[in-house]
Short mmCIF file of C-alpha atoms in Angstrom, two decimals:
data_model
loop_
_atom_site.label_atom_id
_atom_site.label_comp_id
_atom_site.label_asym_id
_atom_site.label_seq_id
_atom_site.Cartn_x
_atom_site.Cartn_y
_atom_site.Cartn_z
CA MET A 1 107.10 68.51 132.66
CA VAL A 2 103.97 70.43 131.41
CA LYS A 3 105.01 73.22 128.98
CA LYS A 4 103.96 76.81 129.70
CA MET A 5 102.32 78.95 127.23
CA VAL A 6 101.23 82.64 127.39
CA ALA A 7 98.79 84.35 125.14
CA ILE A 8 98.61 88.15 125.02
CA GLY A 9 95.87 90.23 123.33
CA GLY A 10 92.27 91.19 123.39
CA GLY A 11 89.40 91.89 121.08
CA THR A 12 87.76 89.23 118.89
CA GLY A 13 91.10 87.45 118.02
CA MET A 14 92.11 86.30 121.49
CA PRO A 15 89.02 84.14 122.28
CA VAL A 16 89.34 82.37 118.95
CA LEU A 17 93.02 81.62 119.73
CA LEU A 18 92.24 80.44 123.34
CA ARG A 19 89.42 78.06 122.50
CA GLY A 20 91.87 75.86 120.71
CA LEU A 21 94.74 76.42 123.15
CA LYS A 22 92.61 75.14 126.12
CA GLU A 23 92.24 71.66 124.51
CA LEU A 24 96.14 71.27 124.73
CA PRO A 25 98.06 69.69 127.56
CA VAL A 26 99.72 73.02 128.44
CA ASP A 27 99.89 75.39 131.55
CA LEU A 28 98.08 78.32 129.78
CA SER A 29 98.01 81.94 130.88
CA ALA A 30 96.20 84.82 129.06
CA ILE A 31 97.20 88.51 129.54
CA VAL A 32 94.42 90.78 128.40
CA THR A 33 93.85 94.35 127.52
CA VAL A 34 91.48 96.53 129.63
CA ALA A 35 91.65 99.64 127.43
CA ASP A 36 88.13 99.13 125.91
CA ASP A 37 85.90 102.17 126.41
CA GLY A 38 82.90 101.45 124.00
CA GLY A 39 79.36 99.95 124.95
CA SER A 40 78.75 98.19 128.32
CA SER A 41 82.51 98.14 129.12
CA GLY A 42 82.76 101.83 128.61
CA LYS A 43 79.71 102.60 130.78
CA LEU A 44 80.81 100.46 133.66
CA ARG A 45 84.48 101.65 133.66
CA ASN A 46 83.15 105.35 133.72
CA GLU A 47 80.50 104.87 136.33
CA LEU A 48 82.35 102.54 138.69
CA ALA A 49 85.92 103.62 137.93
CA MET A 50 86.99 99.96 137.24
CA PRO A 51 89.04 98.50 134.41
CA ALA A 52 87.05 97.71 131.26
CA PRO A 53 85.69 94.13 131.63
CA GLY A 54 84.57 93.32 128.08
CA ASP A 55 87.78 91.66 126.69
CA ILE A 56 88.32 89.85 130.07
CA ARG A 57 84.73 88.54 129.80
CA ASN A 58 85.31 87.05 126.32
CA VAL A 59 88.45 85.36 127.47
CA ILE A 60 86.77 83.83 130.54
CA ALA A 61 83.82 82.59 128.23
CA ALA A 62 86.59 81.06 125.91
CA LEU A 63 88.49 79.25 128.62
CA ALA A 64 85.49 78.17 130.69
CA GLU A 65 84.65 74.54 131.03
CA ALA A 66 81.32 75.02 132.75
CA GLU A 67 77.82 74.00 131.42
CA PRO A 68 77.09 75.59 128.01
CA MET A 69 73.92 77.25 129.41
CA LEU A 70 75.94 78.85 132.08
CA ILE A 71 78.48 80.25 129.53
CA ASP A 72 75.48 81.45 127.37
CA LEU A 73 74.03 83.19 130.58
CA PHE A 74 77.47 84.90 131.28
CA GLN A 75 77.60 86.07 127.56
CA HIS A 76 73.97 87.21 127.50
CA ARG A 77 73.49 90.94 126.38
CA PHE A 78 70.41 92.77 127.46
CA THR A 79 68.31 94.38 124.78
CA GLY A 80 65.30 96.80 124.73
CA GLN A 81 64.86 100.36 126.14
CA ASN A 82 65.80 100.12 129.79
CA GLY A 83 68.66 100.69 132.14
CA LEU A 84 70.25 97.28 131.46
CA SER A 85 70.17 97.83 127.72
CA GLY A 86 73.46 97.06 126.03
CA HIS A 87 74.98 95.50 129.10
CA SER A 88 76.23 91.92 129.07
CA MET A 89 75.59 89.69 132.04
CA GLY A 90 79.33 88.81 132.33
CA ASN A 91 80.34 92.50 132.48
CA LEU A 92 77.81 93.09 135.38
CA LEU A 93 79.08 90.07 137.18
CA LEU A 94 82.55 91.16 136.88
CA ALA A 95 81.53 94.61 138.26
CA ALA A 96 79.68 93.07 141.13
CA MET A 97 82.57 90.77 141.98
CA THR A 98 84.97 93.63 141.84
CA SER A 99 82.79 95.53 144.36
CA ILE A 100 82.48 92.44 146.63
CA SER A 101 86.15 91.64 146.65
CA GLY A 102 87.27 95.16 146.39
CA ASP A 103 89.67 94.28 143.58
CA PHE A 104 89.18 93.73 139.87
CA TYR A 105 91.77 90.82 139.59
CA ASN A 106 90.11 88.97 142.72
CA GLY A 107 86.83 89.33 140.91
CA ILE A 108 88.17 87.67 137.76
CA LYS A 109 89.71 84.80 139.91
CA GLU A 110 86.37 84.18 141.60
CA ILE A 111 84.27 84.09 138.52
CA SER A 112 87.02 81.91 136.76
CA ARG A 113 86.63 79.48 139.61
CA VAL A 114 82.86 79.41 139.33
CA LEU A 115 82.99 78.88 135.47
CA LYS A 116 85.81 76.30 135.81
CA VAL A 117 88.28 78.30 133.68
CA LYS A 118 91.35 76.34 132.35
CA GLY A 119 94.37 78.41 132.90
CA ASN A 120 95.15 81.84 134.47
CA ILE A 121 93.66 85.18 133.21
CA TYR A 122 95.50 88.26 133.93
CA PRO A 123 94.20 91.87 133.17
CA ILE A 124 97.20 93.90 131.75
CA ALA A 125 96.53 96.31 134.71
CA ASN A 126 94.47 96.17 137.78
CA GLN A 127 93.48 99.84 137.21
CA ASN A 128 91.49 101.89 134.68
CA VAL A 129 93.66 102.55 131.67
CA VAL A 130 92.92 105.01 128.85
CA LEU A 131 94.40 104.52 125.34
CA HIS A 132 95.66 107.26 123.20
CA ALA A 133 96.88 107.40 119.58
CA GLU A 134 99.27 109.93 118.01
CA MET A 135 98.50 110.14 114.35
CA GLU A 136 101.20 110.75 111.64
CA ASP A 137 99.80 114.26 111.32
CA GLY A 138 100.39 114.97 114.99
CA GLU A 139 96.77 114.76 116.14
CA ILE A 140 96.34 113.00 119.46
CA VAL A 141 93.05 110.90 119.67
CA THR A 142 91.94 109.72 123.14
CA GLY A 143 89.81 106.53 123.66
CA GLU A 144 90.09 103.06 122.21
CA SER A 145 86.82 103.25 120.35
CA ASN A 146 87.64 106.64 118.78
CA ILE A 147 90.99 105.67 117.31
CA PRO A 148 89.76 103.86 114.21
CA LEU A 149 87.01 106.43 113.66
CA ALA A 150 89.61 109.14 113.03
CA ASN A 151 90.64 107.12 109.97
CA LYS A 152 94.21 108.40 109.91
CA ARG A 153 97.57 106.56 109.76
CA ILE A 154 98.65 105.87 113.32
CA LYS A 155 102.21 106.77 114.50
CA ARG A 156 102.07 105.33 117.92
CA VAL A 157 99.70 104.49 120.77
CA PHE A 158 100.31 105.09 124.47
CA VAL A 159 98.43 104.59 127.72
CA SER A 160 97.52 106.89 130.74
CA PRO A 161 97.61 107.39 133.64
CA LEU A 162 101.27 106.25 134.31
CA PRO A 163 102.55 104.18 135.76
CA VAL A 164 100.61 101.34 134.51
CA THR A 165 101.50 98.38 136.86
CA PRO A 166 100.88 94.88 135.57
CA LEU A 167 100.27 92.08 138.03
CA PRO A 168 103.44 90.32 139.17
CA ASP A 169 102.02 86.98 138.41
CA ALA A 170 101.59 88.11 134.73
CA ILE A 171 105.22 89.21 134.57
CA GLN A 172 106.32 85.89 136.15
CA ALA A 173 104.20 83.93 133.67
CA ILE A 174 105.87 85.78 130.63
CA LYS A 175 109.43 85.11 131.92
CA GLN A 176 108.75 81.44 132.60
CA ALA A 177 106.76 80.58 129.49
CA ASP A 178 108.10 78.14 126.91
CA LEU A 179 106.17 79.99 124.17
CA ILE A 180 104.54 83.32 124.09
CA VAL A 181 101.99 84.08 121.60
CA ILE A 182 100.89 87.43 120.44
CA SER A 183 97.25 86.98 119.39
CA PRO A 184 95.61 88.27 116.15
CA GLY A 185 93.16 91.21 116.64
CA SER A 186 93.06 94.91 116.34
CA LEU A 187 96.79 95.76 116.15
CA TYR A 188 96.71 99.17 117.77
CA THR A 189 93.69 98.88 120.06
CA SER A 190 93.65 95.34 121.35
CA VAL A 191 97.22 94.04 120.90
CA MET A 192 99.50 96.87 121.44
CA PRO A 193 98.03 98.32 124.69
CA ASN A 194 99.48 95.12 126.35
CA LEU A 195 102.92 95.21 124.69
CA ILE A 196 103.56 98.98 125.41
CA VAL A 197 103.40 98.55 129.16
CA PRO A 198 107.12 98.94 130.14
CA GLU A 199 107.25 95.97 132.49
CA ILE A 200 105.54 93.68 130.05
CA GLU A 201 108.14 94.82 127.34
CA HIS A 202 111.07 94.11 129.81
CA ALA A 203 109.59 90.77 130.61
CA LEU A 204 109.18 89.81 127.05
CA ARG A 205 112.76 90.68 126.40
CA GLU A 206 114.00 88.57 129.38
CA ALA A 207 111.65 85.63 128.50
CA ARG A 208 113.13 82.36 127.93
CA GLY A 209 110.52 81.25 125.37
CA LYS A 210 110.06 82.20 121.75
CA VAL A 211 107.64 85.06 121.05
CA VAL A 212 105.37 84.36 118.02
CA TYR A 213 102.91 86.69 116.39
CA VAL A 214 99.73 85.44 114.80
CA CYS A 215 99.27 87.92 111.97
CA ASN A 216 95.79 89.13 111.08
CA VAL A 217 94.31 87.71 107.80
CA MET A 218 92.52 90.95 106.88
CA THR A 219 93.28 94.58 107.25
CA GLN A 220 91.13 96.79 109.49
CA PHE A 221 89.66 100.06 108.26
CA GLY A 222 90.87 103.08 110.10
CA GLU A 223 93.52 101.05 111.91
CA THR A 224 95.54 98.99 109.59
CA THR A 225 94.35 100.21 106.17
CA ASN A 226 96.64 98.86 103.38
CA TYR A 227 98.95 97.32 105.90
CA THR A 228 101.13 94.32 104.84
CA ALA A 229 102.41 91.74 107.26
CA GLY A 230 105.65 93.57 107.29
CA ASP A 231 103.85 96.68 108.39
CA HIS A 232 102.32 94.86 111.25
CA ILE A 233 105.78 93.59 112.41
CA GLU A 234 107.30 97.17 111.84
CA ALA A 235 104.49 98.73 114.09
CA ILE A 236 105.45 96.24 116.76
CA HIS A 237 109.14 96.99 116.30
CA ASN A 238 108.51 100.75 116.54
CA HIS A 239 106.71 100.40 119.90
CA ILE A 240 108.78 97.70 121.65
CA GLY A 241 111.87 97.22 119.67
CA ALA A 242 113.12 94.86 116.98
CA ASP A 243 114.51 92.17 119.32
CA ILE A 244 111.50 90.62 120.78
CA VAL A 245 109.32 88.98 118.17
CA SER A 246 111.05 86.05 116.58
CA ALA A 247 108.48 84.47 114.30
CA ILE A 248 105.26 85.51 112.53
CA ILE A 249 102.41 83.00 111.49
CA VAL A 250 100.77 83.91 108.18
CA ASN A 251 97.96 82.35 106.26
CA ASN A 252 98.87 80.79 102.86
CA SER A 253 95.39 79.46 101.86
CA GLN A 254 93.17 81.18 99.23
CA ILE A 255 90.36 83.57 100.36
CA GLU A 256 87.35 83.14 98.36
CA GLN A 257 86.11 85.98 96.16
CA ASP A 258 82.70 86.45 97.67
CA ILE A 259 84.38 86.82 101.15
CA ARG A 260 86.79 89.29 99.65
CA LYS A 261 83.78 91.23 98.27
CA ASN A 262 82.00 91.29 101.71
CA TYR A 263 85.21 92.75 103.29
CA ALA A 264 85.69 95.24 100.49
CA GLU A 265 82.46 96.84 101.59
CA GLU A 266 84.02 97.46 105.00
CA HIS A 267 87.15 98.87 103.28
CA ALA A 268 89.10 95.71 104.34
CA ALA A 269 91.30 93.56 102.24
CA PRO A 270 93.55 90.53 102.76
CA VAL A 271 96.84 91.28 104.42
CA VAL A 272 99.67 90.88 101.81
CA TYR A 273 102.45 88.75 103.13
CA ASP A 274 105.52 90.47 101.97
CA MET A 275 108.08 87.60 102.68
CA GLU A 276 111.21 89.29 101.64
CA ARG A 277 110.63 92.33 103.86
CA LEU A 278 109.67 90.08 106.87
CA LYS A 279 113.07 88.43 106.45
CA VAL A 280 114.76 91.66 106.34
CA LEU A 281 112.86 92.55 109.53
CA GLY A 282 114.45 89.61 111.06
CA VAL A 283 111.43 87.39 111.77
CA GLU A 284 111.04 83.61 110.88
CA VAL A 285 108.06 83.30 108.65
CA ILE A 286 105.67 80.27 109.42
CA GLU A 287 103.15 79.79 106.65
CA ALA A 288 99.99 77.50 107.00
CA ASP A 289 96.42 77.34 106.18
CA ILE A 290 95.13 78.89 109.43
CA ILE A 291 91.67 80.09 108.53
CA ASP A 292 88.22 78.48 109.00
CA HIS A 293 86.77 77.84 105.53
CA ASN A 294 83.28 77.11 107.00
CA GLN A 295 82.57 80.64 108.20
CA ARG A 296 81.16 83.29 106.07
CA LYS A 297 82.99 85.88 108.23
CA LEU A 298 86.80 85.29 108.06
CA ARG A 299 88.08 83.90 111.15
CA HIS A 300 91.32 82.07 112.25
CA ASP A 301 90.63 78.33 112.75
CA THR A 302 91.13 77.74 116.51
CA HIS A 303 92.15 74.17 116.11
CA LYS A 304 94.62 74.69 113.21
CA ILE A 305 96.34 77.48 115.07
CA ALA A 306 96.42 75.56 118.36
CA LYS A 307 98.04 72.52 116.57
CA LEU A 308 100.52 74.68 114.71
CA LEU A 309 101.52 76.47 117.99
CA TYR A 310 101.75 73.13 119.88
CA ASP A 311 104.11 71.92 117.17
CA ILE A 312 106.28 74.91 117.55
CA LEU A 313 106.27 74.36 121.38
#
């Protein structure tokens, strides 16, 4: 029997995770945020009243097994001073297929078929979703791209309009999964928009599989400034309860000084892994070298993470 794995997230962390997982002999599903409101995604969602396609596009590209040239075409972003400037080909194709099929999810399925995607891709909702954040000083900031710019400590995030209705297949995938992975990525703007949807939260609570969170290696300015691993887990607990995430994967390898300096210029620093606090928070801590040491920009190593998750499975 092939084991079932579900990955939940968005942003830049999700595709890195999925590129390794698609090589495994697992039944893979990805549940992806549609709360993005910047750039090409923002323009299309505003002009066409469709869910934001950007995160979905990157996940399709990560899971596609089509010819590399076709994937490059799908990911191509137009430049110059014209009406297409800033748009990516994949976003336009998703918008066109949504228009043709009359439904965003149907559009995703059709493009996934053309690009030979391995696994199932589910948007967190088949509707336009707006993300809001309540800051610790009480200010409400609206829009995924505006939240980090406020540069304030975030108390909670929430979405509108309600109710947000996830796809029944996504709920079923979570409940039947042998392992559920919360991907690395922007904690409040890429990861949390998926978890806070009530039906997703309930499905995670009822899931038979273990829920594992792959912790970020670096903090993110305006979103998780000065956050430890314990702060990441506590934020998840504050949004969906303390009884869902059972384990956290953290990096235990050295981060080189020149990489630290580059990130310091962006007001980012390595996430401190406060082991005792994590244990108090009730999560199992899994330590490993999970970063790609060949990159100048710090990234999780897709193959190391995939192997580690497969061992857990």
